[in-house]
mmCIF file of C-alpha atoms and ligand atoms in Angstrom:
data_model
loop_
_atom_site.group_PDB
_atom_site.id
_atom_site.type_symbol
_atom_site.label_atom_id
_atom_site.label_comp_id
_atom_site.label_asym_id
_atom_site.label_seq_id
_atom_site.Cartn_x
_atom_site.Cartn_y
_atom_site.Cartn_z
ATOM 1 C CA UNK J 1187 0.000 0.000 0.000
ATOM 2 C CA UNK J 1188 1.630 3.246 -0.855
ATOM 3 C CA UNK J 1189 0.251 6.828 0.644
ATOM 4 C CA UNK J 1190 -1.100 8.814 -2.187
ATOM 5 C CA UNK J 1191 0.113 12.158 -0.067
ATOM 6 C CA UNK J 1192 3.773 12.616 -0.460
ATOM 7 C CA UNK J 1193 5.630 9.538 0.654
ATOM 8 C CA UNK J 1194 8.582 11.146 1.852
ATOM 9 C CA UNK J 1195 6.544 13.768 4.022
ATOM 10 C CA UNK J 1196 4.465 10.695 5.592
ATOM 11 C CA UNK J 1197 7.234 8.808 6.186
ATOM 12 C CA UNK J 1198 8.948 11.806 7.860
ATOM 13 C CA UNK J 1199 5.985 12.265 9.942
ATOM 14 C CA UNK J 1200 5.811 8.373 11.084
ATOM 15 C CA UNK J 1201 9.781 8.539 12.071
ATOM 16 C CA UNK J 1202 9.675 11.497 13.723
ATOM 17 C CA UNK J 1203 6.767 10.317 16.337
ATOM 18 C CA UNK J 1204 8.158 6.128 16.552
ATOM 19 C CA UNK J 1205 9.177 5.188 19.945
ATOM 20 C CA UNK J 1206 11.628 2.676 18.107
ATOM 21 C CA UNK J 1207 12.456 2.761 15.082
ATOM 22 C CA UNK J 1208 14.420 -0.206 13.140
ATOM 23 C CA UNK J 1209 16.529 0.528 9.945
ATOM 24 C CA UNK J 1210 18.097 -2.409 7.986
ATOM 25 C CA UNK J 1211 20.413 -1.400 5.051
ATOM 26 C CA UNK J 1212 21.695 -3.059 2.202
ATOM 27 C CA UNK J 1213 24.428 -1.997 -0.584
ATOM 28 C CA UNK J 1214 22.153 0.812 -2.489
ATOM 29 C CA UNK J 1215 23.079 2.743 0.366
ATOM 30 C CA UNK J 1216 26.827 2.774 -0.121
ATOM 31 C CA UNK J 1217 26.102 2.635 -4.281
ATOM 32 C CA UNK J 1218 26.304 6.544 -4.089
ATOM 33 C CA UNK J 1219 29.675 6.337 -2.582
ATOM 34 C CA UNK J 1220 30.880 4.602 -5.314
ATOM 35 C CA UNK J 1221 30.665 1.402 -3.977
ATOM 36 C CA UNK J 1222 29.573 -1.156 -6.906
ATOM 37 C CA UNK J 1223 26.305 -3.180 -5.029
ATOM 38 C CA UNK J 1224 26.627 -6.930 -4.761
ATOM 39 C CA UNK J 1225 24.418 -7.384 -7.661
ATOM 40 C CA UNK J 1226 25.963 -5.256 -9.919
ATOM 41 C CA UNK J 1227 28.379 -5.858 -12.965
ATOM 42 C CA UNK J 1228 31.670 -6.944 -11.753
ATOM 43 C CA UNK J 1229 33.934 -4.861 -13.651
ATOM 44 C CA UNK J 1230 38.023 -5.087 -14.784
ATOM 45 C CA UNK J 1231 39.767 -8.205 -13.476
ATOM 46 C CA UNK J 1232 36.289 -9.490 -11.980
ATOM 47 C CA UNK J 1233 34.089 -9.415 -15.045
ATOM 48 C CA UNK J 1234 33.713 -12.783 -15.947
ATOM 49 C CA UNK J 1235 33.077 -13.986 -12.309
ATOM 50 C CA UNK J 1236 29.868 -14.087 -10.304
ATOM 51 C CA UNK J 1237 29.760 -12.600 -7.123
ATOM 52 C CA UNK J 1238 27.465 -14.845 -5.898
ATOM 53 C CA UNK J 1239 30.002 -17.468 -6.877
ATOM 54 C CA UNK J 1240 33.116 -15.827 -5.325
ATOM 55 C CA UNK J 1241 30.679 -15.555 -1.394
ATOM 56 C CA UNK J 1242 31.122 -19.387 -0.817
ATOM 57 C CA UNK J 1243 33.304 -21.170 1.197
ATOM 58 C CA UNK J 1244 33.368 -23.632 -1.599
ATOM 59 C CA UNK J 1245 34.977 -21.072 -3.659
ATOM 60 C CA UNK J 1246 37.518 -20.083 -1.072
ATOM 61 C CA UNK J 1247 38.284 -24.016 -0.530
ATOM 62 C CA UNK J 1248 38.574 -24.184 -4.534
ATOM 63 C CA UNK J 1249 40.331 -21.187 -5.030
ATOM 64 C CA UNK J 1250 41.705 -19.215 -2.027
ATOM 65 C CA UNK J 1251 44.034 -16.842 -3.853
ATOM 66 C CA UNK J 1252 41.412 -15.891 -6.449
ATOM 67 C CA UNK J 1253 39.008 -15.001 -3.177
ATOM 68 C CA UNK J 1254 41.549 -13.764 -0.678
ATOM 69 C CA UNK J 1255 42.860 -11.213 -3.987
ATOM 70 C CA UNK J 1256 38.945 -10.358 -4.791
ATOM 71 C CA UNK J 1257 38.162 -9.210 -0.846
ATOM 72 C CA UNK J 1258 41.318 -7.673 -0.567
ATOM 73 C CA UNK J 1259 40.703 -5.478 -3.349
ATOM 74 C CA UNK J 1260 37.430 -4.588 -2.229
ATOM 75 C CA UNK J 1261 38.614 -3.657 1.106
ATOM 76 C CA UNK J 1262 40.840 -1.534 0.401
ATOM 77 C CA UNK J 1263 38.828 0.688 -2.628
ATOM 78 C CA UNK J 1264 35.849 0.683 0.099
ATOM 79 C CA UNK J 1265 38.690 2.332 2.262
ATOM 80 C CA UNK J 1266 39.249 4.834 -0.318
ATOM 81 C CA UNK J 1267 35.621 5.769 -0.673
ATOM 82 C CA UNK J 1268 33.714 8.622 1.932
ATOM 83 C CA UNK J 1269 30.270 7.960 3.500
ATOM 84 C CA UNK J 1270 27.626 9.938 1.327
ATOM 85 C CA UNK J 1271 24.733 11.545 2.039
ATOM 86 C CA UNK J 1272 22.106 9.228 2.873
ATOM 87 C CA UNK J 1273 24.869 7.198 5.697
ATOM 88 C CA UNK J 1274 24.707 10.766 7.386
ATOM 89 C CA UNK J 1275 21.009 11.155 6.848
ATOM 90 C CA UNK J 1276 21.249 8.116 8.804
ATOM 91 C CA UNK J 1277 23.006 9.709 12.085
ATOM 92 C CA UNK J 1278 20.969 12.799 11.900
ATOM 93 C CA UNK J 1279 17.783 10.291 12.328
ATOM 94 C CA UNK J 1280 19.551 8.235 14.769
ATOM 95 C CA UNK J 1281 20.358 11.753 16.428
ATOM 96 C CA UNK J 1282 17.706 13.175 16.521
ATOM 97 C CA UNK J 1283 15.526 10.276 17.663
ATOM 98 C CA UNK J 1284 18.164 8.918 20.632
ATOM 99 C CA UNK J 1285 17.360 13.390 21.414
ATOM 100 C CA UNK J 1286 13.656 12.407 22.374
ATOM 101 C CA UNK J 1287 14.229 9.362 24.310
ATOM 102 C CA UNK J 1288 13.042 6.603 21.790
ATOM 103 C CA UNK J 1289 15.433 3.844 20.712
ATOM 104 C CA UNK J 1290 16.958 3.509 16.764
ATOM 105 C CA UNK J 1291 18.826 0.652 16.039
ATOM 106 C CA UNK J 1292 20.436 0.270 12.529
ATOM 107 C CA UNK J 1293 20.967 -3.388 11.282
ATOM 108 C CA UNK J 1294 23.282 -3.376 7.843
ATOM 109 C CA UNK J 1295 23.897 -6.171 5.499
ATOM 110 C CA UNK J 1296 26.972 -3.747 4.255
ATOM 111 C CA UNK J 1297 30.284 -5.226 4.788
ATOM 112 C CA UNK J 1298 32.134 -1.880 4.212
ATOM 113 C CA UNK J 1299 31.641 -0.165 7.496
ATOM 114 C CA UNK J 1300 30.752 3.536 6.078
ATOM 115 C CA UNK J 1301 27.839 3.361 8.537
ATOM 116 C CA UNK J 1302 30.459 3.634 11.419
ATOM 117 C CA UNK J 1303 32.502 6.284 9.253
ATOM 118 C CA UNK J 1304 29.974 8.406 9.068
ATOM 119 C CA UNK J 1305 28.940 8.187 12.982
ATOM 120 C CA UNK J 1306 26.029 5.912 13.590
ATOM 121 C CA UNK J 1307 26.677 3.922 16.934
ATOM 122 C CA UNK J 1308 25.837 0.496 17.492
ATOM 123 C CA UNK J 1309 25.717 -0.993 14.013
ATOM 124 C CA UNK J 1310 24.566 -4.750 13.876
ATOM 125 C CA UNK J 1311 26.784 -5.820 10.857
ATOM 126 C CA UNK J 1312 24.816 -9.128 10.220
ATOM 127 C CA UNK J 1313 27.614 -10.161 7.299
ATOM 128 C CA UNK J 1314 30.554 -9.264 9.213
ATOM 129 C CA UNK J 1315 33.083 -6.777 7.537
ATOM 130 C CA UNK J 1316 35.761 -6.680 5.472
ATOM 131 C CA UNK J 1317 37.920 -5.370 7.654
ATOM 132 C CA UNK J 1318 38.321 -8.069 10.183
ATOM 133 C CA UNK J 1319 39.901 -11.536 9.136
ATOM 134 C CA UNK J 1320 39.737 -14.977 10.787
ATOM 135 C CA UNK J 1321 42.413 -17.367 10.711
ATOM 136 C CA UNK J 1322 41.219 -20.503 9.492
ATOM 137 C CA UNK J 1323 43.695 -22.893 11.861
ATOM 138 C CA UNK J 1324 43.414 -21.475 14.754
ATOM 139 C CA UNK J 1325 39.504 -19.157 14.177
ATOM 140 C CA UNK J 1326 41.164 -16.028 15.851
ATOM 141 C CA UNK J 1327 40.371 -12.490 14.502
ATOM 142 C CA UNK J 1328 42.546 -9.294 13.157
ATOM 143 C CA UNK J 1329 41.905 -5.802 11.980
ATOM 144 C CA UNK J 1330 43.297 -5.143 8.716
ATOM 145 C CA UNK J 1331 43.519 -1.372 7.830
ATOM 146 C CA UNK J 1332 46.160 -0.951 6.394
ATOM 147 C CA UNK J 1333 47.926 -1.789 2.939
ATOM 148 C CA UNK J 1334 47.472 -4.501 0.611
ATOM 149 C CA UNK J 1335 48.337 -7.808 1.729
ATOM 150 C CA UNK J 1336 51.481 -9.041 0.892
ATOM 151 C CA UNK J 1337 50.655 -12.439 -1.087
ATOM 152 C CA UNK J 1338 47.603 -14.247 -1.873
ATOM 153 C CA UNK J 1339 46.201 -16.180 0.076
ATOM 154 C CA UNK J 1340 47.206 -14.152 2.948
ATOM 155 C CA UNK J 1341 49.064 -16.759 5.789
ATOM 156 C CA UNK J 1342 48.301 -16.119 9.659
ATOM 157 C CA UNK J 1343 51.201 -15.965 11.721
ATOM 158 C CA UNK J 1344 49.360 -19.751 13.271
ATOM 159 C CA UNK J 1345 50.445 -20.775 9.841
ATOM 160 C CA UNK J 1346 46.939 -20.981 8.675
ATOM 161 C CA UNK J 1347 44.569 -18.695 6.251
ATOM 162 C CA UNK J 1348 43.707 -15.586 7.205
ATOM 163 C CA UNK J 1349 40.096 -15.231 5.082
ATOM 164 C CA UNK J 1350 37.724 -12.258 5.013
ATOM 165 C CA UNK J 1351 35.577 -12.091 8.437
ATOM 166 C CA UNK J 1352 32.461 -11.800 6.068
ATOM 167 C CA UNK J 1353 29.066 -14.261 6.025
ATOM 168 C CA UNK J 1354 29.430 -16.194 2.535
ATOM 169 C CA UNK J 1355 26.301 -17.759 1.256
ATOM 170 C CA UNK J 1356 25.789 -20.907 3.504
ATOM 171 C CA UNK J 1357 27.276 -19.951 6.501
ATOM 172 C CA UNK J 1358 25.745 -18.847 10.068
ATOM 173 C CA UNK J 1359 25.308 -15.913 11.114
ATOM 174 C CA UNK J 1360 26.894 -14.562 13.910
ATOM 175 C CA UNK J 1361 24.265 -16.083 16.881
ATOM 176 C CA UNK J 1362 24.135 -12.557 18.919
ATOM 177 C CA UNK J 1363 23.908 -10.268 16.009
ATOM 178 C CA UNK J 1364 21.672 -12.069 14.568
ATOM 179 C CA UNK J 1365 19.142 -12.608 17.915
ATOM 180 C CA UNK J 1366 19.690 -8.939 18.444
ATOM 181 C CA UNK J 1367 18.659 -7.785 14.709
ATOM 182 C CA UNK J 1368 15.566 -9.997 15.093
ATOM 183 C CA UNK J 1369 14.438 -8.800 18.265
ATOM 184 C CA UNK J 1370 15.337 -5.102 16.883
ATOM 185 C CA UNK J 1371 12.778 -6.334 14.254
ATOM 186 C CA UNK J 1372 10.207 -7.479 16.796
ATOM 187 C CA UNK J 1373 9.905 -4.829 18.917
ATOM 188 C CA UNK J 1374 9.982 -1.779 16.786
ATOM 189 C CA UNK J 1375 6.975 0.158 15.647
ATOM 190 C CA UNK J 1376 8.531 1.516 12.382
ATOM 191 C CA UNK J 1377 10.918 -0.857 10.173
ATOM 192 C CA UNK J 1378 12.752 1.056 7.310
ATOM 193 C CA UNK J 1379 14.591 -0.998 4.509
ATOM 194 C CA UNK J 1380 16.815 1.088 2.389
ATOM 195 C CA UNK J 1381 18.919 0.300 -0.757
ATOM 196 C CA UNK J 1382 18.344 -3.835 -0.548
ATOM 197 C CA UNK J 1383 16.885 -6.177 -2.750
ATOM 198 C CA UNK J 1384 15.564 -7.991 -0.288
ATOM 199 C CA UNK J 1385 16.568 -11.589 -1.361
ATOM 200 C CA UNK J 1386 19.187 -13.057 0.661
ATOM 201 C CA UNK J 1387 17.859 -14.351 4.184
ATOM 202 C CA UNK J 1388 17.874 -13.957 7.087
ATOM 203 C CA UNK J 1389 18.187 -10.380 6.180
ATOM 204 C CA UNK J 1390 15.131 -10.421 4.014
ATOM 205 C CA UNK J 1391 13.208 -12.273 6.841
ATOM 206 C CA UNK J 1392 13.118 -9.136 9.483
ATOM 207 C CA UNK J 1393 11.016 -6.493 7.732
ATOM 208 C CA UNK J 1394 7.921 -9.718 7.659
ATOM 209 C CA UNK J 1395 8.728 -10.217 11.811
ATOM 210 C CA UNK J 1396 8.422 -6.158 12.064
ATOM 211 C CA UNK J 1397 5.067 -6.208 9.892
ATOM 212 C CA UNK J 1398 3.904 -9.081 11.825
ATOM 213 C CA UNK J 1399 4.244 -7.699 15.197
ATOM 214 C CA UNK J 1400 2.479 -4.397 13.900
ATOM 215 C CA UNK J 1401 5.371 -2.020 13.062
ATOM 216 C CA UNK J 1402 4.624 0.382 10.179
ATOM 217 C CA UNK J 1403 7.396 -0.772 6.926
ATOM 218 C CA UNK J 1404 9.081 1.758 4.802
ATOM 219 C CA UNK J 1405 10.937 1.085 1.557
ATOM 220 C CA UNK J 1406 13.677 3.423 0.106
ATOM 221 C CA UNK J 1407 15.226 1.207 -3.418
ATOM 222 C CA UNK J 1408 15.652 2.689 -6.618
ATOM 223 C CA UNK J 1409 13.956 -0.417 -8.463
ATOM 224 C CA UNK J 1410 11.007 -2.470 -6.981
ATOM 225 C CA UNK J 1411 12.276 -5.409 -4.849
ATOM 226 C CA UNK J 1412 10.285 -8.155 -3.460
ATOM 227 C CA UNK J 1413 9.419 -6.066 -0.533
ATOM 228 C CA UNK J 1414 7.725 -3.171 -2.424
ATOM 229 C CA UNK J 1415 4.549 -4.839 -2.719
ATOM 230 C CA UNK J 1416 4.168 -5.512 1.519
ATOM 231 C CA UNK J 1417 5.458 -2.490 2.667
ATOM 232 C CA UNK J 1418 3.117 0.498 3.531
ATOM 233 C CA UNK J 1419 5.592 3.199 2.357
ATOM 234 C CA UNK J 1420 7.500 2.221 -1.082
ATOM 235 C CA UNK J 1421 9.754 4.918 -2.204
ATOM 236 C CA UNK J 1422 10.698 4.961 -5.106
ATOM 237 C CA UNK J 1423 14.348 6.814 -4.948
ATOM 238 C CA UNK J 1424 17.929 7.333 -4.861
ATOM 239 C CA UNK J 1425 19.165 6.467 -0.787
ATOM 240 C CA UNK J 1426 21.158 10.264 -1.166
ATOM 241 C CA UNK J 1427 18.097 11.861 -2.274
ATOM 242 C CA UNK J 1428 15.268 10.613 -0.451
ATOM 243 C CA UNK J 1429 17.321 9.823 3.309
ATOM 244 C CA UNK J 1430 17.962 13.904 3.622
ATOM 245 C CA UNK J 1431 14.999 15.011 3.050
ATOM 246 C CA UNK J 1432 13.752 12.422 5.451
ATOM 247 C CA UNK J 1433 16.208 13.476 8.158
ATOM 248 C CA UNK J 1434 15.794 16.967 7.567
ATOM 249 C CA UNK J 1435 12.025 17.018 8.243
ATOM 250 C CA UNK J 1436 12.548 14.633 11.116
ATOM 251 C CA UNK J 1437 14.931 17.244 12.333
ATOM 252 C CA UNK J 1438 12.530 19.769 11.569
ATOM 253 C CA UNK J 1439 9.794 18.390 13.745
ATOM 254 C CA UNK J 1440 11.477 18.089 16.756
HETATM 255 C C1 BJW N 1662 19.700 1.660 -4.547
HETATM 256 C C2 BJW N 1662 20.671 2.528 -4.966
HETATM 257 C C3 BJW N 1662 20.588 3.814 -4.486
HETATM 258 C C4 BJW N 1662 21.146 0.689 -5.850
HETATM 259 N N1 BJW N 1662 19.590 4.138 -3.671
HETATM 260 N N2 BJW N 1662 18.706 2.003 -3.752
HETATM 261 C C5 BJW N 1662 15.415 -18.909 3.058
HETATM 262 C C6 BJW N 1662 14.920 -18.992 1.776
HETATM 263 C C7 BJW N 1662 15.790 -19.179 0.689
HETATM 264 C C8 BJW N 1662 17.161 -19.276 0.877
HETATM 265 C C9 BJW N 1662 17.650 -19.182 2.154
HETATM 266 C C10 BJW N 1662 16.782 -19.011 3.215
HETATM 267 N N3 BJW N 1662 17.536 -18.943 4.340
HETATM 268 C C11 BJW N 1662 18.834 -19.053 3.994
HETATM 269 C C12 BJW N 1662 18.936 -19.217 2.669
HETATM 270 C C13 BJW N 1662 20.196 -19.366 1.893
HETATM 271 C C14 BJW N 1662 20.911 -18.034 1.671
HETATM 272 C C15 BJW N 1662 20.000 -17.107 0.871
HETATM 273 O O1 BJW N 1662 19.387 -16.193 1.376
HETATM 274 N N4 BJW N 1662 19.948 -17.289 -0.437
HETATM 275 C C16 BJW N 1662 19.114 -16.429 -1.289
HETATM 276 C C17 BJW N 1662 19.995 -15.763 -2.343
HETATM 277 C C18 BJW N 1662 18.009 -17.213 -1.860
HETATM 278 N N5 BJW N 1662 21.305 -17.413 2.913
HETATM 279 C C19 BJW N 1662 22.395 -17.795 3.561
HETATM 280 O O2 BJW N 1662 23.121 -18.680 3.132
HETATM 281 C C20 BJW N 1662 22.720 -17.103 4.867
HETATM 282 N N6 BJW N 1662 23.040 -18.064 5.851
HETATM 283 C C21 BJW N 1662 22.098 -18.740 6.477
HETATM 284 O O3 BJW N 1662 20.911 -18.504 6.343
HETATM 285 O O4 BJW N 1662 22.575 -19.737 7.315
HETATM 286 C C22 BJW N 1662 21.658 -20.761 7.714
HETATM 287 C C23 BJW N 1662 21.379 -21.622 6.489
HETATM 288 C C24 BJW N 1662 22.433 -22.062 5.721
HETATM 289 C C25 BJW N 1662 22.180 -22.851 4.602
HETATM 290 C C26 BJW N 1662 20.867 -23.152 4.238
HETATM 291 C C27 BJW N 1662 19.809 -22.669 5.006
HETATM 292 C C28 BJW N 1662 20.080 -21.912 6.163
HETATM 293 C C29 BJW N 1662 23.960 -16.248 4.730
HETATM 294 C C30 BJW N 1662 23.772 -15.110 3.798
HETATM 295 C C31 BJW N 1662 25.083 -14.343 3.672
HETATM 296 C C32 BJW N 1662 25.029 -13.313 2.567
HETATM 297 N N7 BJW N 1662 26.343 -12.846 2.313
HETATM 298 C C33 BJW N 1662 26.555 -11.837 1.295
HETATM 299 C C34 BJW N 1662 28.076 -11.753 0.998
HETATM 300 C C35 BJW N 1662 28.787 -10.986 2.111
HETATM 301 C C36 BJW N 1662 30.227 -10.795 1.802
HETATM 302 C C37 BJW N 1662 30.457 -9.979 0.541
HETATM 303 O O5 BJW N 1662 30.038 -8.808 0.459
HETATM 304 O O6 BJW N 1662 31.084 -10.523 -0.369
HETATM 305 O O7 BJW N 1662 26.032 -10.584 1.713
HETATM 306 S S1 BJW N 1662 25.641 -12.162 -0.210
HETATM 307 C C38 BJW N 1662 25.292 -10.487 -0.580
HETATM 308 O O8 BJW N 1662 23.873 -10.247 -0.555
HETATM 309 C C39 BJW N 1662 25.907 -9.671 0.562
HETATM 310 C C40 BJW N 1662 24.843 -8.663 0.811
HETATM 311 O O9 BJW N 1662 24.943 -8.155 2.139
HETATM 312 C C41 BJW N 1662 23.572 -9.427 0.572
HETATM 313 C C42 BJW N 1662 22.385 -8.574 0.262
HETATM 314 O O10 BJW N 1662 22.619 -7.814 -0.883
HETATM 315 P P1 BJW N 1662 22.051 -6.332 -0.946
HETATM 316 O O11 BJW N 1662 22.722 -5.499 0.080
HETATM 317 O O12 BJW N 1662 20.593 -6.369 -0.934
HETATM 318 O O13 BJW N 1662 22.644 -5.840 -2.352
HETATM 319 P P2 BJW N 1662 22.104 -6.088 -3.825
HETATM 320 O O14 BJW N 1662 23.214 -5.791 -4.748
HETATM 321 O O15 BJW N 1662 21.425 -7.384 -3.956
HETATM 322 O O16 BJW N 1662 20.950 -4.999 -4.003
HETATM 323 C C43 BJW N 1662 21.211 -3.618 -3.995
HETATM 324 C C44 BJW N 1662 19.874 -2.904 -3.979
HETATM 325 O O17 BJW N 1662 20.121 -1.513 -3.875
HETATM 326 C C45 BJW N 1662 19.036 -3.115 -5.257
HETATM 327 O O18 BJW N 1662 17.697 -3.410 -4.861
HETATM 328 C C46 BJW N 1662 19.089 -1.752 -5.966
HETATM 329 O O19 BJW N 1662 17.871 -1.450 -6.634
HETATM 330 C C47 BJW N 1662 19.299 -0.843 -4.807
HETATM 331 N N8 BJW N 1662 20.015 0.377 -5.111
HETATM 332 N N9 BJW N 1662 21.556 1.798 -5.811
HETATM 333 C C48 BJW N 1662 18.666 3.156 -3.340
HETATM 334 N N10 BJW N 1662 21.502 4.733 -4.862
#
């Protein structure tokens, strides 16, 4: 059901008066950064491979330079890129909300931690991040901010792998993060999706748990997605565009 008054304006007006409001992101938001989105083309070196491919262990156990070089790369042109508007638009809501006493949690599916950059607090990263690495012998985790690693696959000083702290396709997800997204789902009255296309569970699962329990649902994509036809607010716009002029008339009101 969409609101035939304008969508950002209701949607404004519901966030601004939630006691807790839920956001889950996906990679449109970071697309305006200049972040390709998982779905995307892969370009240069990557364009004959499927990323959906590359997210396995299988393909890591196949072929762990090709997938230690791929995340490697990634992580360090996501390092390269700035948080854009709509990850700010995101703080100014979480800001301004936190300001009246009601609770905002942000759940992202983004691996590229531009979320945190940009200065939202708490961020349930349900697919890990590209900046930590496990060792594969010995299951201990490092930060890697830095350069390049220096051959590929990367060897932990245990004399294992070190491979990308991320959630491949397959895999659990991290048992806390995971409880706490849901329950963030459960108990809030407003559930906002932005820039996902809402395929890839359990991600995709949390905006039905909010709708179920009676929250309001909000939609920012760019293209339809799976969700657009449940939600009670679809917007139909770019995350940079439509997230400011949310925030700003959230701001506005209180
Ligand atoms: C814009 C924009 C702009 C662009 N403004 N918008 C139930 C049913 C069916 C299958 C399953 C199920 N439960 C589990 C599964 C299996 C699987 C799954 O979901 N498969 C589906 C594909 C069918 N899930 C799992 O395996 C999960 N594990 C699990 O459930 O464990 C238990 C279990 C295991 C085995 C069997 C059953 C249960 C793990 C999922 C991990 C996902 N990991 C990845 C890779 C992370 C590392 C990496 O980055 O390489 O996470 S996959 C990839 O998809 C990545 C993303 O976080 C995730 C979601 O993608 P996202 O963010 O939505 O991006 P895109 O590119 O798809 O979409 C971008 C959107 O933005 C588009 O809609 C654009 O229109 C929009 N957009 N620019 C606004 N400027």
């Amino acid at each position: 059901m969409s609101s035939s008054a304008d969508p950002i304006a209701t949607a404004a007006a519901i966030i601004g008066t939630a006691s807790h409001i839920t956001v889950l992101t996906g990679a449109g938001v970071s697309a305006e950064s200049g972040i390709p989105t998982f779905r995307d083309a892969l370009t240069g070196l990557w364009e004959n491979y499927n990323p959906e491919q590359l997210a396995t262990p299988q393909a890591f156990a196949d072929n762990p330079e090709l997938v230690t070089r791929w995340y490697d790369e990634r992580r360090l042109n996501v390092a390269a890129c700035k948080p854009n508007p709509a990850h700010q638009a995101l703080v100014t809501i979480e800001q301004s909300t936190r300001a009246r006493g009601a609770t905002f949690t942000l759940i992202t599916q983004n691996v590229d931690r531009l979320h945190q950059r940009a200065g939202s607090t708490g961020v349930l990263e349900l697919h890990g991040s590209l900046f930590t690495w496990r060792c594969t012998r010995t299951g201990n985790e490092s930060e890697f901010t830095g350069p390049a690693f220096d051959r590929y696959p990367p060897v932990s000083p245990a004399g294992g792998l070190w491979r990308p702290g991320v959630v491949w396709f397959g895999e659990m997800l991290d048992d806390a993060i995971a409880a706490a997204a849901h329950k963030a789902a459960e108990s809030c009255d407003v559930f906002l999706t932005v820039g996902t296309s809402a395929i890839v569970y359990p991600a995709a699962g949390l905006l039905p748990v909010a709708h179920a329990n009676g929250a309001a649902t909000i939609e920012i994509n760019r293209d339809s997605t799976p969700a657009s036809d449940r939600v009670d607010i679809a917007i139909h716009a770019l995350a940079g565009s439509a997230l400011p002029r949310i925030a700003e008339a959230v701001s506005a009101q209180a």
